[in-house]
Structures are given as structure tokens and as C-alpha cells.
Coordinates of C-alpha atoms and ligand atoms in Angstrom, one line a residue:
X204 CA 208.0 179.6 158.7
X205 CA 204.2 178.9 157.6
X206 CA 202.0 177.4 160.0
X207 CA 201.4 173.5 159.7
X208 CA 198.4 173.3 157.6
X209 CA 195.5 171.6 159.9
X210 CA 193.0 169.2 158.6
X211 CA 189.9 171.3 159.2
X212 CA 186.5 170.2 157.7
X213 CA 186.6 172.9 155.1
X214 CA 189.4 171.5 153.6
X215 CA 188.1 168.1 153.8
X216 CA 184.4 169.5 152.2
X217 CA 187.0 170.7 149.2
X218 CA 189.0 167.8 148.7
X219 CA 185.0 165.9 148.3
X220 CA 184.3 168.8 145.8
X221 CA 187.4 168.3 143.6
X222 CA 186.8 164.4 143.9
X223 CA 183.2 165.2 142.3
X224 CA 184.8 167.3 139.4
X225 CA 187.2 163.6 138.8
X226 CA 190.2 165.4 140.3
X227 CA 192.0 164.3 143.7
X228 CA 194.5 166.6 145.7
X229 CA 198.4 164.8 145.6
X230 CA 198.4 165.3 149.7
X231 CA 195.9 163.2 150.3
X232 CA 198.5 160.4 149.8
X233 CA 201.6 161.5 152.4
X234 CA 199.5 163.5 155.1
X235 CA 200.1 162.4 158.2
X236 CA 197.1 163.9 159.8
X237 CA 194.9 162.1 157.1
X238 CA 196.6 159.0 158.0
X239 CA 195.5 159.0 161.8
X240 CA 192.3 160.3 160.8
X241 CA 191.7 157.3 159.0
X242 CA 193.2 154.9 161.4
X243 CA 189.7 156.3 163.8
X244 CA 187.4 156.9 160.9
X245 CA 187.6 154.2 158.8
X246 CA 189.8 151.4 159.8
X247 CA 188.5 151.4 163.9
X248 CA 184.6 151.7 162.3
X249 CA 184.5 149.4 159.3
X250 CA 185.1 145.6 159.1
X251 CA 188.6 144.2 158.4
X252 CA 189.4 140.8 156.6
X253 CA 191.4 138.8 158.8
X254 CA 191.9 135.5 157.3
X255 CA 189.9 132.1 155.7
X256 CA 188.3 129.2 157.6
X257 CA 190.4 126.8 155.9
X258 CA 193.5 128.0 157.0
X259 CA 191.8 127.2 160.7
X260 CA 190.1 124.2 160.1
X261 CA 190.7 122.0 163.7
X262 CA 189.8 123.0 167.1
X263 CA 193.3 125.2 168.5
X264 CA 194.1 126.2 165.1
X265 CA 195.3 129.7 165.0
X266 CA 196.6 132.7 162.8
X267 CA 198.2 135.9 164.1
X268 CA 196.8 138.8 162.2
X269 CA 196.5 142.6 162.6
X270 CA 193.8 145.0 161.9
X271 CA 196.0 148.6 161.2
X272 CA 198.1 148.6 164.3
X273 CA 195.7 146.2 166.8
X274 CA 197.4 142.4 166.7
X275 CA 194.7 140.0 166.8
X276 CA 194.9 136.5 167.6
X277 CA 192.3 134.2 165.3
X278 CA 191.8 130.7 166.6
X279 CA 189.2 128.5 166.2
X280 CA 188.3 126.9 169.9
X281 CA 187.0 123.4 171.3
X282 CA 183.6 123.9 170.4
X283 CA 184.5 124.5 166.5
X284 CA 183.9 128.2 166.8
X285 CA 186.4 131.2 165.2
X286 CA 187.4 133.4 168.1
X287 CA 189.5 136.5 167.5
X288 CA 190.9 138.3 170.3
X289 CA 193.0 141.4 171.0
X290 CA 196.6 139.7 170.9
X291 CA 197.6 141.8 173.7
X292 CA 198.2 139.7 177.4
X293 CA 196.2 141.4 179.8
X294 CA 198.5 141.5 182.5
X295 CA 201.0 144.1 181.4
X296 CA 200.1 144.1 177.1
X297 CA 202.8 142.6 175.4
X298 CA 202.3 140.0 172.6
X299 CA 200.9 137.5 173.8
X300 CA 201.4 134.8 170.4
X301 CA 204.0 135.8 168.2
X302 CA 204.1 132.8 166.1
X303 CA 202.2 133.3 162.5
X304 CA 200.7 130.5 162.9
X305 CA 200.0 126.8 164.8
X306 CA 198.1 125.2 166.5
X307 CA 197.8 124.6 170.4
X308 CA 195.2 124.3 173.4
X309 CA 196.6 127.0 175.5
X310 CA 199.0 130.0 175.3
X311 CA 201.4 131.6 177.6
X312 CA 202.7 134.8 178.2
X313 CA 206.4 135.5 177.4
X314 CA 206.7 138.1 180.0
X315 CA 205.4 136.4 183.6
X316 CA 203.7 133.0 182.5
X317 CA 200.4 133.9 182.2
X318 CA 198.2 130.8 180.5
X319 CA 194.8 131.4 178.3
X320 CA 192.9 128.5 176.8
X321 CA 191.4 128.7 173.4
X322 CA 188.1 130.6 175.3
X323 CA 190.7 133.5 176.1
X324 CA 190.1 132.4 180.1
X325 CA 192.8 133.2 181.7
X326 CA 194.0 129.8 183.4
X327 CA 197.1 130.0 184.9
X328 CA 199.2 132.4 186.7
X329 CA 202.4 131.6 187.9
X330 CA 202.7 131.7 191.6
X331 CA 198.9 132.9 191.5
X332 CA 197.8 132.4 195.0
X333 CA 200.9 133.5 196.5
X334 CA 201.1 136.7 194.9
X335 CA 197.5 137.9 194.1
X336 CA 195.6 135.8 197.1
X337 CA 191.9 134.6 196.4
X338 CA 190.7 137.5 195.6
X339 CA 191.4 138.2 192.1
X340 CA 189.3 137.0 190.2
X341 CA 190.6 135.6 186.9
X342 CA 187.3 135.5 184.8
X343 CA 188.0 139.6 184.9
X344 CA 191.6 139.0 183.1
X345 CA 190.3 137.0 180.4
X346 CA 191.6 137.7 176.1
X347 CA 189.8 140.7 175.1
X348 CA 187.4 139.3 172.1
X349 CA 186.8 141.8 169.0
X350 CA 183.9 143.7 169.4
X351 CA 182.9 141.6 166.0
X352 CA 183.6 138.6 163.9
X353 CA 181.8 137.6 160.9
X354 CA 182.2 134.9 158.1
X355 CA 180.9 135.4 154.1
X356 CA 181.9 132.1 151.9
X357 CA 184.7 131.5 154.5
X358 CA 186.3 134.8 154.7
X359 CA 186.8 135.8 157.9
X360 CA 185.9 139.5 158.7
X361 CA 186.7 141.5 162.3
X362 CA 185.5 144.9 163.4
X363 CA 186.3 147.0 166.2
X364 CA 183.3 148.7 165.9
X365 CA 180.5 147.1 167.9
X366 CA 178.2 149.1 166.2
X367 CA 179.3 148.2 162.6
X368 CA 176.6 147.0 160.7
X369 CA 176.3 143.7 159.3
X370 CA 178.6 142.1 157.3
X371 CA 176.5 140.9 155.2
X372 CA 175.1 144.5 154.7
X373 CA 178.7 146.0 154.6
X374 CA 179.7 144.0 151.6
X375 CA 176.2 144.4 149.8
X376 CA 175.8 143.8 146.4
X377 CA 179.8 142.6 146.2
X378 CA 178.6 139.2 147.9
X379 CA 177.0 138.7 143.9
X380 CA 180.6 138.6 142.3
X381 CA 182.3 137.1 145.4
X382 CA 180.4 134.2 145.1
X383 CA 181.4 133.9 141.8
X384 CA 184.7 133.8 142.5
X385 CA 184.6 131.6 145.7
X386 CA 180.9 130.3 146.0
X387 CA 181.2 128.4 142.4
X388 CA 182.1 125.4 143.5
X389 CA 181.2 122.8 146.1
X390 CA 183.0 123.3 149.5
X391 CA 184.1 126.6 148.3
X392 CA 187.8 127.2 148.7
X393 CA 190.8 126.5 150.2
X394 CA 194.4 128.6 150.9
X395 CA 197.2 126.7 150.0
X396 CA 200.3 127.5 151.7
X397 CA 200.3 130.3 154.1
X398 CA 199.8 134.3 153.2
X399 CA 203.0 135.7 152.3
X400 CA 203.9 138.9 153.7
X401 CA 205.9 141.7 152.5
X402 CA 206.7 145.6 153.3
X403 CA 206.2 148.3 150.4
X404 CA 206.5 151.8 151.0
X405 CA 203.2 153.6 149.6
X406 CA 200.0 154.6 150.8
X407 CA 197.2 152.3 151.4
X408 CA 194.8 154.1 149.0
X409 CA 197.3 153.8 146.1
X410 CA 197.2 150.2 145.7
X411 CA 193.5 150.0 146.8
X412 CA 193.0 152.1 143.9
X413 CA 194.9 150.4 141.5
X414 CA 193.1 147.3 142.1
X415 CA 190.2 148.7 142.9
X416 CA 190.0 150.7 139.2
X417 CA 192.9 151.1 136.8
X418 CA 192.9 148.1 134.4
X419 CA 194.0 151.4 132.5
X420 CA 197.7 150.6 133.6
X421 CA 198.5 147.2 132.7
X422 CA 199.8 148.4 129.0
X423 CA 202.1 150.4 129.9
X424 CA 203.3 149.3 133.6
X425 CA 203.1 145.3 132.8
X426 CA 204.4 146.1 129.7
X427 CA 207.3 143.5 129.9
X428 CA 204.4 141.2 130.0
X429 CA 203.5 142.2 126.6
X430 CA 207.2 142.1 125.3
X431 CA 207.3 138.5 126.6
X432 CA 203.9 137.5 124.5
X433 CA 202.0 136.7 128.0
X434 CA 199.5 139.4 127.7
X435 CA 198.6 141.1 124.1
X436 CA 199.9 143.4 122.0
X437 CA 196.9 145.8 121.9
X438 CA 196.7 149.0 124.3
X439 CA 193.4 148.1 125.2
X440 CA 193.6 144.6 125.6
X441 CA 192.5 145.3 129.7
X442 CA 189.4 147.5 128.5
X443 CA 187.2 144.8 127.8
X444 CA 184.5 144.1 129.4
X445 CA 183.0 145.6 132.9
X446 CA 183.8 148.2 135.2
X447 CA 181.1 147.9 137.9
X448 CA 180.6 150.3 140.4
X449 CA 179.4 149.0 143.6
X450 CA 178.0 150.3 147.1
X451 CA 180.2 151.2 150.1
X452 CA 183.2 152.4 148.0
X453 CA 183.5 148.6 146.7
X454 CA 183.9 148.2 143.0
X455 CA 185.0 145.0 140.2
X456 CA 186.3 144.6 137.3
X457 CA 185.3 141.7 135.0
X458 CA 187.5 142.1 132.3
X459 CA 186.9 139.9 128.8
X460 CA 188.9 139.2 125.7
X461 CA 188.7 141.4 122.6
X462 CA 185.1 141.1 120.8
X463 CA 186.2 137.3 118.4
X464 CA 189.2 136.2 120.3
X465 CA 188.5 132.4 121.0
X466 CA 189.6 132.1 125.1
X467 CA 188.1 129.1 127.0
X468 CA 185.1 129.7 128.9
X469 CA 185.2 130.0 132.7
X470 CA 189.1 131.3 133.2
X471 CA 189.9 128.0 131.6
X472 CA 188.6 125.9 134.2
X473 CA 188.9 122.3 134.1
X474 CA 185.6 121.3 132.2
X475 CA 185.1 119.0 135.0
X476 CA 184.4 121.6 137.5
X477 CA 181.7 123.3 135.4
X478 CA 178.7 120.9 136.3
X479 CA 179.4 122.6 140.1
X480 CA 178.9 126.0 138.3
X481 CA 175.8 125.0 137.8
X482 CA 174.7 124.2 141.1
X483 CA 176.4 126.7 142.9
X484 CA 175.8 130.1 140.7
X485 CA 172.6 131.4 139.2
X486 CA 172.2 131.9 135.5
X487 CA 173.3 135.5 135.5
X488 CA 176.2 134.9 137.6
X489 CA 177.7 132.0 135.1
X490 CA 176.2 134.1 132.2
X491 CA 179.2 136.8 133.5
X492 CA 181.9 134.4 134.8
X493 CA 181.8 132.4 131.8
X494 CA 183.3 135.1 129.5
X495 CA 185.5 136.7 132.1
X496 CA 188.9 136.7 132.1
X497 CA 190.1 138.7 134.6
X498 CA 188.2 139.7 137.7
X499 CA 189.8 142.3 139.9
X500 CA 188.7 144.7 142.6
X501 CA 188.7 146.7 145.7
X502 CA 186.2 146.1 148.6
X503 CA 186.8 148.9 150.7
X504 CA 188.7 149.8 152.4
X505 CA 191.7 148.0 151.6
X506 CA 190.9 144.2 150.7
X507 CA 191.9 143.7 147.1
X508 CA 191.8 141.1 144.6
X509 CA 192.6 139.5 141.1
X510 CA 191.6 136.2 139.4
X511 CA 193.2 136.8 136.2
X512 CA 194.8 133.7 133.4
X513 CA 198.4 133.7 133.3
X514 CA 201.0 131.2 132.4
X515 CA 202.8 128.7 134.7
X516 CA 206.6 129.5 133.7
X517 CA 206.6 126.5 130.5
X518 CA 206.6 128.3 127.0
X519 CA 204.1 125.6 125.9
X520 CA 201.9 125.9 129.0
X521 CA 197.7 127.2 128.6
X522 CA 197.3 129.9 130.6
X523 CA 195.8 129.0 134.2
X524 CA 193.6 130.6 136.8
X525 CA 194.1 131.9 140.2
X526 CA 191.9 133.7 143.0
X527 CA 194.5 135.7 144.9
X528 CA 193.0 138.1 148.0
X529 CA 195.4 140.6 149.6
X530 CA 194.9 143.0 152.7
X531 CA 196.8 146.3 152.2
X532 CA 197.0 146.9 155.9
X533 CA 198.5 150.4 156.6
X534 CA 201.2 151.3 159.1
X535 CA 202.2 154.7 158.5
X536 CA 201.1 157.1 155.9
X537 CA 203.4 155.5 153.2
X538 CA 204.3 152.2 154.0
X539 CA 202.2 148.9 154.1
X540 CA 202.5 145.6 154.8
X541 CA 200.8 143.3 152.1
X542 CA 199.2 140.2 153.2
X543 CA 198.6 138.1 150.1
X544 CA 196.2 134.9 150.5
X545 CA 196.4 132.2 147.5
X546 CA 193.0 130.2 146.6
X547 CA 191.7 127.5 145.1
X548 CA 188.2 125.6 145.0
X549 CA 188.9 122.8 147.0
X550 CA 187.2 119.9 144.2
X551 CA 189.2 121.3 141.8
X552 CA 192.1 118.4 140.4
X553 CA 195.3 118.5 142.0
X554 CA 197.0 119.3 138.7
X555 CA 194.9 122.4 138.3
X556 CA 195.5 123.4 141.8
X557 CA 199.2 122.9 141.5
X558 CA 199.2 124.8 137.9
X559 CA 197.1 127.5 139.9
X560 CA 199.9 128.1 142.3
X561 CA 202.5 128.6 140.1
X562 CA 200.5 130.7 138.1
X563 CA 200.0 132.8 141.4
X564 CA 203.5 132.9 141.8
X565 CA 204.9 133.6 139.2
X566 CA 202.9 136.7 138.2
X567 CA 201.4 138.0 141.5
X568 CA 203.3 136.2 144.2
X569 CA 205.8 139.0 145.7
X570 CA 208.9 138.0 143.9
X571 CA 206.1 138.0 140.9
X572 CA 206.4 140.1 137.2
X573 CA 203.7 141.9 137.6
X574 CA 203.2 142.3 141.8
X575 CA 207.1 144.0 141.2
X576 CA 206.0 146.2 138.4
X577 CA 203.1 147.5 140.8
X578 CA 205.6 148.0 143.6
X579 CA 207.5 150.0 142.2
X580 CA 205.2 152.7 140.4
X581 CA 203.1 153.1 143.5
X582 CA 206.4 153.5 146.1
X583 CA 207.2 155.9 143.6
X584 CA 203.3 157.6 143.3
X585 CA 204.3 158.5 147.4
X586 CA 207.7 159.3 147.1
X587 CA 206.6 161.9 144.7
X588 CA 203.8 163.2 147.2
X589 CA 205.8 164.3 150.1
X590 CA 207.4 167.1 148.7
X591 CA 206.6 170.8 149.4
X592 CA 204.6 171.5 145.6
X593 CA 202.7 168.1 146.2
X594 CA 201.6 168.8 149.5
X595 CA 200.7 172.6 149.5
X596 CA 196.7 172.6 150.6
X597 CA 195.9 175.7 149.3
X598 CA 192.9 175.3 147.6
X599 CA 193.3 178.0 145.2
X600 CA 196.4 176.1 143.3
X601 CA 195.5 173.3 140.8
X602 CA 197.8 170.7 143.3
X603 CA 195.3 168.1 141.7
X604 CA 195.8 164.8 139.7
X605 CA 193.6 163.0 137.1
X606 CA 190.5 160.8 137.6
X607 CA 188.7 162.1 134.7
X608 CA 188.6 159.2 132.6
X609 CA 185.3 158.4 131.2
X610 CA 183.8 161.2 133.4
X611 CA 180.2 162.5 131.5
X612 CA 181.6 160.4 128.7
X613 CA 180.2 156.7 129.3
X614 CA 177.4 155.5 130.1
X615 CA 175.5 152.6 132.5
X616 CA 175.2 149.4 130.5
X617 CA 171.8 148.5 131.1
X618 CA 171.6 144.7 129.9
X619 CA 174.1 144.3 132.9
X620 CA 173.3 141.0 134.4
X621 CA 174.3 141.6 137.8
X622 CA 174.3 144.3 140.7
X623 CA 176.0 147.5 140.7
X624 CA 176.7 149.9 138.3
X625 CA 178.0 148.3 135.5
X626 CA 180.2 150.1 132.6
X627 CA 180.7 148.7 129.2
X628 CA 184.6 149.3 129.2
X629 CA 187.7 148.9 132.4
X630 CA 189.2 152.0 130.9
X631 CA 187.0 154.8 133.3
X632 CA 187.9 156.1 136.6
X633 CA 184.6 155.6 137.7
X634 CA 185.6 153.1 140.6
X635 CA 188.4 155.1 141.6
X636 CA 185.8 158.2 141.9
X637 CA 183.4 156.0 143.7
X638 CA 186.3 154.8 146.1
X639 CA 187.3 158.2 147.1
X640 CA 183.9 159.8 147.3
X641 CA 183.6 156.8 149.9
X642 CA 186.3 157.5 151.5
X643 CA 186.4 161.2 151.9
X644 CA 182.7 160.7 153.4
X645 CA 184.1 158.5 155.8
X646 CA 186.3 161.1 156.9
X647 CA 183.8 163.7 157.2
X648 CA 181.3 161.5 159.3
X649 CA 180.0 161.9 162.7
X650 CA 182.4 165.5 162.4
X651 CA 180.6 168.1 164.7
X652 CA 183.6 170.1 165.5
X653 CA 185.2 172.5 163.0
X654 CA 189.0 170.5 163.1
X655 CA 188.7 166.9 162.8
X656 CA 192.6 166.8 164.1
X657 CA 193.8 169.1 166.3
X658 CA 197.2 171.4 165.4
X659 CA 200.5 169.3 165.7
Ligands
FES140 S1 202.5 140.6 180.4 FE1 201.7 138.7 180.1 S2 202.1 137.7 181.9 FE2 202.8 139.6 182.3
FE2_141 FE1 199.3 146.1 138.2

């Protein structure tokens, strides 16, 4: 039998070479090696979303979360501050909160009764005296906090890295189209309902992707769509408008209607709102958002989201707006657990925010049309990778598959408005290129020995 191929640096400085030519190795997608490998390189370095203010918004509000495999525990404590600890109890490590969410001053420990207050002290032990004496000394057996927490227009961010940089400078020239999509209105916005979750069994980087960059499948994969008369008839109806290209692997899509299609400015808005457009963004920002239609995007590594029109269910109904985030947190080399946040700008109407939800639902909600199309093709994209073919590393067989879309073919826009990158069409691989240059890099950082895992 061959030897188990290892995941040297040699191979990894290949896989970056082939990435460069627009071509990806199938592996990269079942390995487990690459798998761990980015459990310490990327997910342990870089900051993870873990939630939105307004789903914590009183003192002892909390959220259970998890960042890969490490539960944390997101609270917001008496003094009106957002806490996130290590959900682990300190006294032997099991869960210590396995609600999803609530809200309460103080929580105990399943397993022997420990109590922590919203500060993570560790305030009551059962029997303490008796058993322990004096002499421990509880302030050492407090929650462990997260090396970092950090907020950008209400999203919540957590690192394990202490020596991550800023947010701020993490998200870089995405906070520009964030804020169009959260910052535009007074107050900002609010999650209605609580995340769903579900379990799908693909790789992380196979739906980052798709969000990230591949407007080019909504023809053919949301093709019932089309049958039904929600989405156009044209092949290219997603290729209008902007791919951008952003740094640190982050990239956005602002997709527009066909050059003379009449479609209501800002998403369709209510025309109410708009006057807070005007406060909120700058003249280049509403310049873009006002003939968007769809924004969608990856910020890296694996926060995704969409703000497309869609209808509400009603054959009559306009099509209505939604800003829907979703974590694609990893738990094995092909299966995931989505996390899927709806939004809405807190002034909007209550009609609009009610037509918002259902829009959400119906179309990217997980019983959705479209978030079951996805499922499907991208369980299938790893079920497909784990064979013997898809897997071989040798470097000499073409075991590649396609990014070469738009590769030495399209240019920069240069009257591009905003930051980043910016191409005049959503048909280009040029995001997906950026994403796994990014992420490859990641892989090979810090690297000063010649096997980044050693042989299983
Ligand atoms: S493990 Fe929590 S009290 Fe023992
Ligand atoms: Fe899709």
C-alpha cells in the first residue's frame, strides 16, 4: 500500500502555484490534514463572527456560540459590556450553558454546582469550605474570557488569537460595503427571531466560495427560480454589475439589473427610509447601493452574506429585500453547521420588516428554494472529492478544477466608486482566486519546518 501522502510545504507552495495559474487541486476540499491545519492556521489566528448586539441587548442577556470546535458563551454583563468566555466550567470542562439562548444573572454548572456571575467570577461552590478549605482561591477559577472581542456596526467579532490585529484593520476596506448594508440607516439593525441552525455535509471553503464569488451559478443551479418567473430568463442575468476584490481574502458582489430594466432604487426600500441614506452613507456609497440589487460576499474566512430582492410567497407581491449573514463554521473536513442571522434596519416599517422576513425565508431560510438548491450541489462538490482520483497529490497529474474565468481577460473598472478592486461583470473567478491565494498563504505562514503536519 502507498504511503499516506503528508502535507509538506512543497506541496502546499504547489497548490499556491496552481491557484496563481486559476486552477485549484480537488483535495484541497476532503483532506483531513488540511482540515486541522486550518483549524491552527486560520480559524485559532483570525477573528470569528459570533453574533449581533441586538440579539443581547439587556444586562444577563446571552447567546451560546462556537468558534470551530471552542463553545463560547456571549453575554452582555451588569455594567452593559459584551463578554465572551470559553463555555467550558473550569472545574472539570464540561459545558457549562447549554441553552441557545436567555437571559440570567448567574450560571451553574450541571456537573457539581459550580455558580459564575455575568463577570465569569466564580461565586459559588457547593460545599466550598468543606471541601476545598480557605485556601483556594476562587478569583483563580474564574470563566476563561476570549483572548479578543470586538464590535463593527453591531457585529460581534471573537479571536483566539491575542495577537490578532485589529478588527477594524482585519475587515479593511469591507467596512465600505458593510456599512452600506448595515450602517444606512439610523440605529443600524436588528435580528429578528433567533439564527437558525442546520448541518450540511461539505467543506467550509465550498460555500465560502460560492458566496464569496460565483454569481456564475445562479442560472443554472437556481434554475427553478427562473422556471417559476422569480428571477429572469437571461443566462446572465447575475453578471451585472461588480465583482470587487477586497483585502484579506474578503470580496463582494454588487450585482445590478440588465443595462434599461426599470428596478426600484435602493433594493426597493421603502422611500421613507431613504432620507436616512442620506445621513448615514456618503455619496459614493449610495451612488453604488442605489442601483444594486443583490449584494453578496465572503469576508474571510467563512462569514458570508446576501441581500438580494425576492418575492414574499403572493404571485402579486414586489419583490422585497433582506440582509441575511451566515457563519459556515467547520466541524470536520466535510460537514458544517450553518448559522444563519436574519436582519433588518431597525426604523424600517413593520410591514417591510415583516415582508423582509418572509422574503428571507422563503428563498434563503433553510427549508428555502434557493439555500436547498446550494445544499445540495456543494454536499455533492465533497462527496465527489473523497475518492482515490480526486485526492491523488501528485503533482504531476492535472487533479485540478476551474477558476479561470475572466483570468487575463477583464479588466479593473477604474470609475469604481468605492474600495477594492472592482470588476465590471459577477461572471470572473477573480474573488474565488483572491480567496484561495488568501487562504493557502495562511496556511503557509509562520511554517519554518519542512512538514506543516506530521505523518498520520
Ligand atoms: S465540571 Fe463544572 S462544577 Fe464540576
Ligand atoms: Fe446559490
Amino acid at each position: 500500500m502507498a504511503d499516506v501522502p503528508r502535507l509538506r510545504r512543497d506541496v502546499l507552495l504547489e497548490v499556491k502555484a496552481k491557484i496563481q495559474q486559476g486552477v485549484l487541486p480537488q483535495w484541497v476540499f476532503a483532506d483531513p490534514d488540511v482540515y486541522r491545519a486550518e483549524v491552527h492556521q486560520i480559524f485559532a489566528k483570525t477573528w470569528n463572527f459570533l453574533g449581533h448586539e441586538s440579539e443581547i441587548p439587556r444586562p444577563g442577556d446571552y447567546v451560546t456560540r462556537w468558534i470551530v470546535h471552542d463553545p463560547v458563551l456571549l453575554l452582555r454583563d451588569e455594567q452593559g459590556e459584551i463578554q465572551a468566555y470559553l463555555n467550558s466550567c473550569t472545574h472539570r470542562g464540561t459545558k457549562l450553558c447549554t441553552a441557545d439562548f436567555g437571559q440570567r444573572k448567574t450560571f451553574t454548572c450541571p456537573y457539581h454546582g459550580w455558580t459564575f456571575n455575568l463577570n465569569g467570577d466564580l461565586v459559588g461552590v457547593i460545599a466550598g469550605n468543606k471541601v476545598y478549605g480557605q485556601e483556594m482561591d476562587r478569583s483563580q477559577w474564574s470563566l476563561r474570557k476570549l483572548p479578543r472581542v470586538a464590535s463593527y456596526q453591531g457585529m460581534i467579532f471573537g479571536s483566539l488569537n491575542p495577537d490578532a490585529p485589529s478588527l477594524m484593520s482585519f475587515l479593511g476596506d469591507l467596512k465600505w460595503y458593510l456599512d452600506i448594508m448595515l450602517g444606512r440607516s439610523d440605529g443600524g439593525m436588528e435580528v429578528r427571531g433567533v439564527p437558525q441552525r442546520w448541518i450540511i455535509h461539505t467543506n467550509w471553503k465550498v460555500s465560502s466560495d460560492n458566496f464569496g464569488g460565483d454569481p456564475y451559478h445562479t442560472a443554472m443551479t437556481h434554475r427553478s427560480t427562473v422556471e417559476l418567473g422569480i428571477s429572469p430568463k437571461d443566462p446572465m442575468y447575475a453578471s451585472y454589475g461588480h465583482q470587487v476584490v477586497l483585502n484579506h481574502g474578503h470580496g463582494i458582489n454588487l450585482i445590478t439589473a440588465k443595462a434599461g430594466l426599470n428596478v426600484p432604487p435602493y433594493q426597493g426600500l421603502p422611500r421613507e427610509m431613504w432620507p436616512m441614506f442620506e445621513r448615514n452613507l456618503t455619496p459614493a456609497q449610495r451612488q453604488v447601493f442605489e442601483k444594486t440589487m443583490i449584494m453578496v460576499g465572503t469576508c474571510f474566512p467563512n462569514l458570508s452574506f446576501v441581500s438580494p430582492m425576492h418575492g414574499t410567497g403572493g404571485p402579486d407581491e414586489p419583490l422585497t429585500s433582506f440582509v441575511n449573514f451566515r457563519v459556515w463554521r467547520p466541524i470536520g473536513p466535510a460537514k458544517i453547521e450553518i448559522t444563519s442571522w436574519f436582519m433588518v434596519d431597525k426604523q424600517a416599517p413593520e410591514a417591510f420588516k415583516e415582508a423582509s422576513y418572509l422574503s428571507y425565508i422563503g428563498s434563503f431560510g433553510p427549508a428555502g428554494t434557493l439555500e436547498q438548491d446550494d445544499a445540495e450541489i456543494w454536499t455533492r462538490v465533497v462527496e465527489a472529492s473523497q475518492g482515490t482520483m480526486a485526492q491523488d497529490k501528485d503533482v504531476h497529474y492535472n487533479n485540478v478544477l476551474n477558476y479561470l474565468m475572466g483570468l487575463g481577460r477583464v479588466e479593473p473598472d477604474p470609475t469604481w466608486p468605492g474600495p477594492g478592486i472592482a470588476y465590471p461583470t459577477c461572471y470572473l473567478d477573480a474573488i474565488s482566486r483572491a480567496f484561495y491565494e488568501h487562504w493557502i498563504d495562511a496556511l503557509l505562514a509562520e511554517q519554518d519546518t519542512d512538514v506543516l503536519v506530521p505523518n498520520r
